[in-house]
PDB file of C-alpha atoms in Angstrom:
ATOM      1  CA  MET A   1      80.062 -13.046 246.411  1.00 49.00           C
ATOM      2  CA  PHE A   2      79.065  -9.746 244.770  1.00 46.00           C
ATOM      3  CA  ARG A   3      79.809 -11.256 241.348  1.00 55.00           C
ATOM      4  CA  THR A   4      77.293 -14.074 241.906  1.00 51.00           C
ATOM      5  CA  VAL A   5      74.607 -12.079 243.730  1.00 45.00           C
ATOM      6  CA  LEU A   6      74.346  -9.234 241.199  1.00 44.00           C
ATOM      7  CA  PRO A   7      73.664 -11.474 238.165  1.00 44.00           C
ATOM      8  CA  ALA A   8      71.093 -13.459 240.175  1.00 44.00           C
ATOM      9  CA  MET A   9      69.350 -10.249 241.251  1.00 42.00           C
ATOM     10  CA  THR A  10      69.387  -8.936 237.684  1.00 43.00           C
ATOM     11  CA  PHE A  11      67.911 -12.188 236.382  1.00 43.00           C
ATOM     12  CA  SER A  12      65.194 -12.149 239.073  1.00 45.00           C
ATOM     13  CA  LEU A  13      64.295  -8.549 238.243  1.00 41.00           C
ATOM     14  CA  ALA A  14      64.071  -9.385 234.534  1.00 44.00           C
ATOM     15  CA  LEU A  15      61.731 -12.307 235.242  1.00 41.00           C
ATOM     16  CA  PHE A  16      59.558 -10.139 237.488  1.00 44.00           C
ATOM     17  CA  CYS A  17      59.268  -7.404 234.838  1.00 44.00           C
ATOM     18  CA  ALA A  18      58.547  -9.924 232.078  1.00 43.00           C
ATOM     19  CA  HIS A  19      55.774 -11.498 234.148  1.00 45.00           C
ATOM     20  CA  GLY A  20      54.195  -8.077 234.730  1.00 48.00           C
ATOM     21  CA  ALA A  21      54.346  -7.257 231.019  1.00 47.00           C
ATOM     22  CA  MET A  22      52.746 -10.585 230.091  1.00 48.00           C
ATOM     23  CA  ALA A  23      49.982 -10.121 232.640  1.00 53.00           C
ATOM     24  CA  GLN A  24      49.051  -6.817 231.030  1.00 71.00           C
ATOM     25  CA  THR A  25      48.506  -8.329 227.566  1.00 86.00           C
ATOM     26  CA  SER A  26      45.221  -9.980 228.585  1.00 92.00           C
ATOM     27  CA  GLY A  27      42.033  -8.387 229.782  1.00 97.00           C
ATOM     28  CA  THR A  28      40.400  -9.414 233.044  1.00 98.00           C
ATOM     29  CA  ALA A  29      36.883 -10.528 233.908  1.00 98.00           C
ATOM     30  CA  GLU A  30      36.211  -7.154 235.505  1.00 98.00           C
ATOM     31  CA  GLU A  31      37.415  -5.286 232.418  1.00 98.00           C
ATOM     32  CA  ALA A  32      35.316  -7.513 230.127  1.00 99.00           C
ATOM     33  CA  ARG A  33      32.193  -6.902 232.195  1.00 98.00           C
ATOM     34  CA  ALA A  34      32.852  -3.144 232.269  1.00 98.00           C
ATOM     35  CA  MET A  35      33.311  -3.086 228.474  1.00 99.00           C
ATOM     36  CA  LEU A  36      30.015  -4.940 228.049  1.00 99.00           C
ATOM     37  CA  GLU A  37      28.241  -2.391 230.243  1.00 98.00           C
ATOM     38  CA  ARG A  38      29.673   0.426 228.074  1.00 99.00           C
ATOM     39  CA  ALA A  39      28.593  -1.491 224.947  1.00 99.00           C
ATOM     40  CA  VAL A  40      25.024  -1.776 226.267  1.00 99.00           C
ATOM     41  CA  ALA A  41      24.901   1.987 226.783  1.00 98.00           C
ATOM     42  CA  ALA A  42      26.338   2.594 223.301  1.00 99.00           C
ATOM     43  CA  VAL A  43      23.779   0.310 221.606  1.00 99.00           C
ATOM     44  CA  LYS A  44      20.923   1.957 223.476  1.00 98.00           C
ATOM     45  CA  ALA A  45      22.165   5.416 222.455  1.00 98.00           C
ATOM     46  CA  ASP A  46      22.773   4.667 218.734  1.00 99.00           C
ATOM     47  CA  GLN A  47      22.805   1.047 217.559  1.00 99.00           C
ATOM     48  CA  ALA A  48      24.252   1.683 214.079  1.00 98.00           C
ATOM     49  CA  ARG A  49      27.114   3.801 215.425  1.00 98.00           C
ATOM     50  CA  ALA A  50      27.791   1.295 218.213  1.00 99.00           C
ATOM     51  CA  LEU A  51      28.004  -1.672 215.822  1.00 99.00           C
ATOM     52  CA  ALA A  52      30.364   0.287 213.570  1.00 98.00           C
ATOM     53  CA  ALA A  53      32.555   1.144 216.567  1.00 98.00           C
ATOM     54  CA  PHE A  54      32.572  -2.492 217.740  1.00 98.00           C
ATOM     55  CA  ASN A  55      33.638  -3.729 214.288  1.00 97.00           C
ATOM     56  CA  ALA A  56      36.337  -1.070 214.033  1.00 97.00           C
ATOM     57  CA  GLY A  57      37.538  -1.627 217.593  1.00 95.00           C
ATOM     58  CA  ALA A  58      37.076   2.117 218.070  1.00 96.00           C
ATOM     59  CA  GLU A  59      35.860   4.263 220.962  1.00 96.00           C
ATOM     60  CA  GLY A  60      37.431   1.974 223.564  1.00 96.00           C
ATOM     61  CA  PHE A  61      35.700  -1.183 222.321  1.00 98.00           C
ATOM     62  CA  ARG A  62      38.970  -3.022 221.638  1.00 97.00           C
ATOM     63  CA  ASP A  63      41.465  -3.339 224.464  1.00 97.00           C
ATOM     64  CA  ARG A  64      44.231  -5.921 224.142  1.00 95.00           C
ATOM     65  CA  ASP A  65      42.304  -9.202 223.698  1.00 94.00           C
ATOM     66  CA  LEU A  66      38.946  -7.767 224.827  1.00 96.00           C
ATOM     67  CA  TYR A  67      36.362  -6.877 222.182  1.00 97.00           C
ATOM     68  CA  VAL A  68      32.598  -6.644 221.761  1.00 99.00           C
ATOM     69  CA  PHE A  69      30.614  -9.062 219.619  1.00 98.00           C
ATOM     70  CA  CYS A  70      26.908  -8.754 218.768  1.00 99.00           C
ATOM     71  CA  ASN A  71      24.416 -11.050 217.099  1.00 99.00           C
ATOM     72  CA  LYS A  72      20.819 -10.856 215.974  1.00 98.00           C
ATOM     73  CA  LEU A  73      18.400 -13.029 217.946  1.00 98.00           C
ATOM     74  CA  ASP A  74      18.550 -15.570 215.089  1.00 98.00           C
ATOM     75  CA  GLY A  75      22.326 -15.846 215.693  1.00 98.00           C
ATOM     76  CA  THR A  76      23.640 -13.836 212.720  1.00 98.00           C
ATOM     77  CA  THR A  77      26.853 -12.042 213.691  1.00 98.00           C
ATOM     78  CA  LEU A  78      26.693  -8.264 213.181  1.00 99.00           C
ATOM     79  CA  ALA A  79      29.787  -7.197 215.127  1.00 98.00           C
ATOM     80  CA  HIS A  80      33.047  -9.037 215.742  1.00 96.00           C
ATOM     81  CA  VAL A  81      36.743  -8.212 215.887  1.00 89.00           C
ATOM     82  CA  ARG A  82      37.396 -10.779 213.151  1.00 90.00           C
ATOM     83  CA  PRO A  83      35.715  -9.619 209.923  1.00 95.00           C
ATOM     84  CA  GLU A  84      35.382 -13.202 208.668  1.00 94.00           C
ATOM     85  CA  MET A  85      32.927 -13.832 211.526  1.00 94.00           C
ATOM     86  CA  LEU A  86      30.452 -11.231 210.226  1.00 98.00           C
ATOM     87  CA  GLY A  87      27.365 -13.016 208.935  1.00 98.00           C
ATOM     88  CA  VAL A  88      28.295 -16.300 210.635  1.00 97.00           C
ATOM     89  CA  ASN A  89      25.508 -17.814 212.716  1.00 98.00           C
ATOM     90  CA  LEU A  90      26.445 -18.043 216.382  1.00 96.00           C
ATOM     91  CA  LYS A  91      23.981 -20.926 216.869  1.00 96.00           C
ATOM     92  CA  ASP A  92      26.323 -23.133 214.840  1.00 93.00           C
ATOM     93  CA  GLU A  93      29.448 -22.325 216.869  1.00 94.00           C
ATOM     94  CA  LYS A  94      30.962 -25.107 218.984  1.00 95.00           C
ATOM     95  CA  ASP A  95      34.279 -25.319 220.767  1.00 95.00           C
ATOM     96  CA  PRO A  96      36.767 -28.190 220.187  1.00 93.00           C
ATOM     97  CA  THR A  97      35.085 -30.230 222.940  1.00 92.00           C
ATOM     98  CA  GLY A  98      31.754 -30.010 221.099  1.00 96.00           C
ATOM     99  CA  LYS A  99      30.192 -27.531 223.511  1.00 97.00           C
ATOM    100  CA  ALA A 100      27.535 -25.492 221.676  1.00 97.00           C
ATOM    101  CA  PHE A 101      28.544 -22.217 223.310  1.00 98.00           C
ATOM    102  CA  GLY A 102      26.838 -20.125 220.643  1.00 97.00           C
ATOM    103  CA  SER A 103      23.424 -21.576 221.374  1.00 97.00           C
ATOM    104  CA  GLU A 104      24.045 -21.181 225.102  1.00 98.00           C
ATOM    105  CA  MET A 105      24.821 -17.487 224.627  1.00 98.00           C
ATOM    106  CA  LEU A 106      21.670 -16.921 222.588  1.00 98.00           C
ATOM    107  CA  ASN A 107      19.419 -18.966 224.875  1.00 97.00           C
ATOM    108  CA  HIS A 108      20.601 -17.459 228.167  1.00 96.00           C
ATOM    109  CA  ALA A 109      20.919 -13.774 227.220  1.00 98.00           C
ATOM    110  CA  ARG A 110      18.296 -11.685 229.019  1.00 98.00           C
ATOM    111  CA  GLU A 111      17.592  -7.983 228.907  1.00 98.00           C
ATOM    112  CA  GLY A 112      19.094  -6.304 231.972  1.00 97.00           C
ATOM    113  CA  GLU A 113      21.024  -9.417 233.049  1.00 98.00           C
ATOM    114  CA  ILE A 114      24.573 -10.575 232.366  1.00 98.00           C
ATOM    115  CA  HIS A 115      25.178 -14.298 231.880  1.00 98.00           C
ATOM    116  CA  ALA A 116      28.617 -15.972 231.802  1.00 98.00           C
ATOM    117  CA  VAL A 117      29.423 -18.701 229.258  1.00 98.00           C
ATOM    118  CA  SER A 118      32.678 -20.716 229.413  1.00 98.00           C
ATOM    119  CA  TYR A 119      34.224 -22.394 226.366  1.00 98.00           C
ATOM    120  CA  ALA A 120      37.521 -22.738 224.478  1.00 97.00           C
ATOM    121  CA  VAL A 121      38.512 -20.867 221.303  1.00 92.00           C
ATOM    122  CA  PRO A 122      41.746 -19.503 219.817  1.00 88.00           C
ATOM    123  CA  ARG A 123      42.794 -15.941 220.606  1.00 84.00           C
ATOM    124  CA  PRO A 124      42.550 -13.620 217.583  1.00 73.00           C
ATOM    125  CA  GLY A 125      45.536 -14.406 215.359  1.00 80.00           C
ATOM    126  CA  ASP A 126      46.218 -17.812 216.968  1.00 87.00           C
ATOM    127  CA  SER A 127      45.050 -21.317 216.146  1.00 90.00           C
ATOM    128  CA  GLN A 128      45.405 -23.041 219.543  1.00 93.00           C
ATOM    129  CA  PRO A 129      42.151 -23.022 221.591  1.00 94.00           C
ATOM    130  CA  VAL A 130      42.356 -21.629 225.137  1.00 96.00           C
ATOM    131  CA  ALA A 131      39.807 -21.290 227.929  1.00 97.00           C
ATOM    132  CA  LYS A 132      37.554 -18.255 227.553  1.00 97.00           C
ATOM    133  CA  GLU A 133      34.576 -16.867 229.430  1.00 98.00           C
ATOM    134  CA  SER A 134      32.182 -14.419 227.817  1.00 98.00           C
ATOM    135  CA  PHE A 135      29.634 -12.214 229.485  1.00 99.00           C
ATOM    136  CA  VAL A 136      26.490 -11.853 227.360  1.00 99.00           C
ATOM    137  CA  THR A 137      23.282  -9.865 227.574  1.00 99.00           C
ATOM    138  CA  ARG A 138      20.307  -9.043 225.427  1.00 99.00           C
ATOM    139  CA  ILE A 139      19.825  -5.477 224.204  1.00 98.00           C
ATOM    140  CA  GLY A 140      16.527  -5.248 222.351  1.00 98.00           C
ATOM    141  CA  ALA A 141      16.868  -7.473 219.273  1.00 98.00           C
ATOM    142  CA  LEU A 142      20.601  -8.089 219.837  1.00 99.00           C
ATOM    143  CA  VAL A 143      22.693 -10.406 221.977  1.00 99.00           C
ATOM    144  CA  CYS A 144      26.045  -8.781 222.747  1.00 99.00           C
ATOM    145  CA  GLY A 145      29.008  -9.958 224.730  1.00 99.00           C
ATOM    146  CA  VAL A 146      32.597  -9.444 225.741  1.00 99.00           C
ATOM    147  CA  GLY A 147      34.882 -12.321 226.668  1.00 97.00           C
ATOM    148  CA  TYR A 148      38.218 -12.671 228.350  1.00 97.00           C
ATOM    149  CA  TYR A 149      40.774 -15.455 228.019  1.00 95.00           C
ATOM    150  CA  LYS A 150      41.537 -17.293 231.250  1.00 93.00           C
TER     151      LYS A 150
END
């Protein structure tokens, strides 16, 4: 009996540890919201430095798959984890279902309020779209957000 129980216990422990490791590779809604609140404070303190930190993923503004993005009110992307997104107009962004999530972000962002927008996009480095929710807010002449993958 010991010969059959020990391998089963070892296999169960390995699955449990693997699940815990996988769960830690993605940020949570709470972590995304907290990062956005830190980003708001950083922009208010020094916008140029904050945008540079967001683009570099420095100063705690990149954590696993969480990152800050910022756009001008006209939609032009000023900060994003993917350099190829810089200069892209958020108003033109749609998910594979045709949802115009970019326009929704820009239209619903309000100073002092956080709005959630759900859509589907690939994780950085992937090509397969997955469900994502981003928290967005307006900070002066910017709309900034942080999203997490569901």
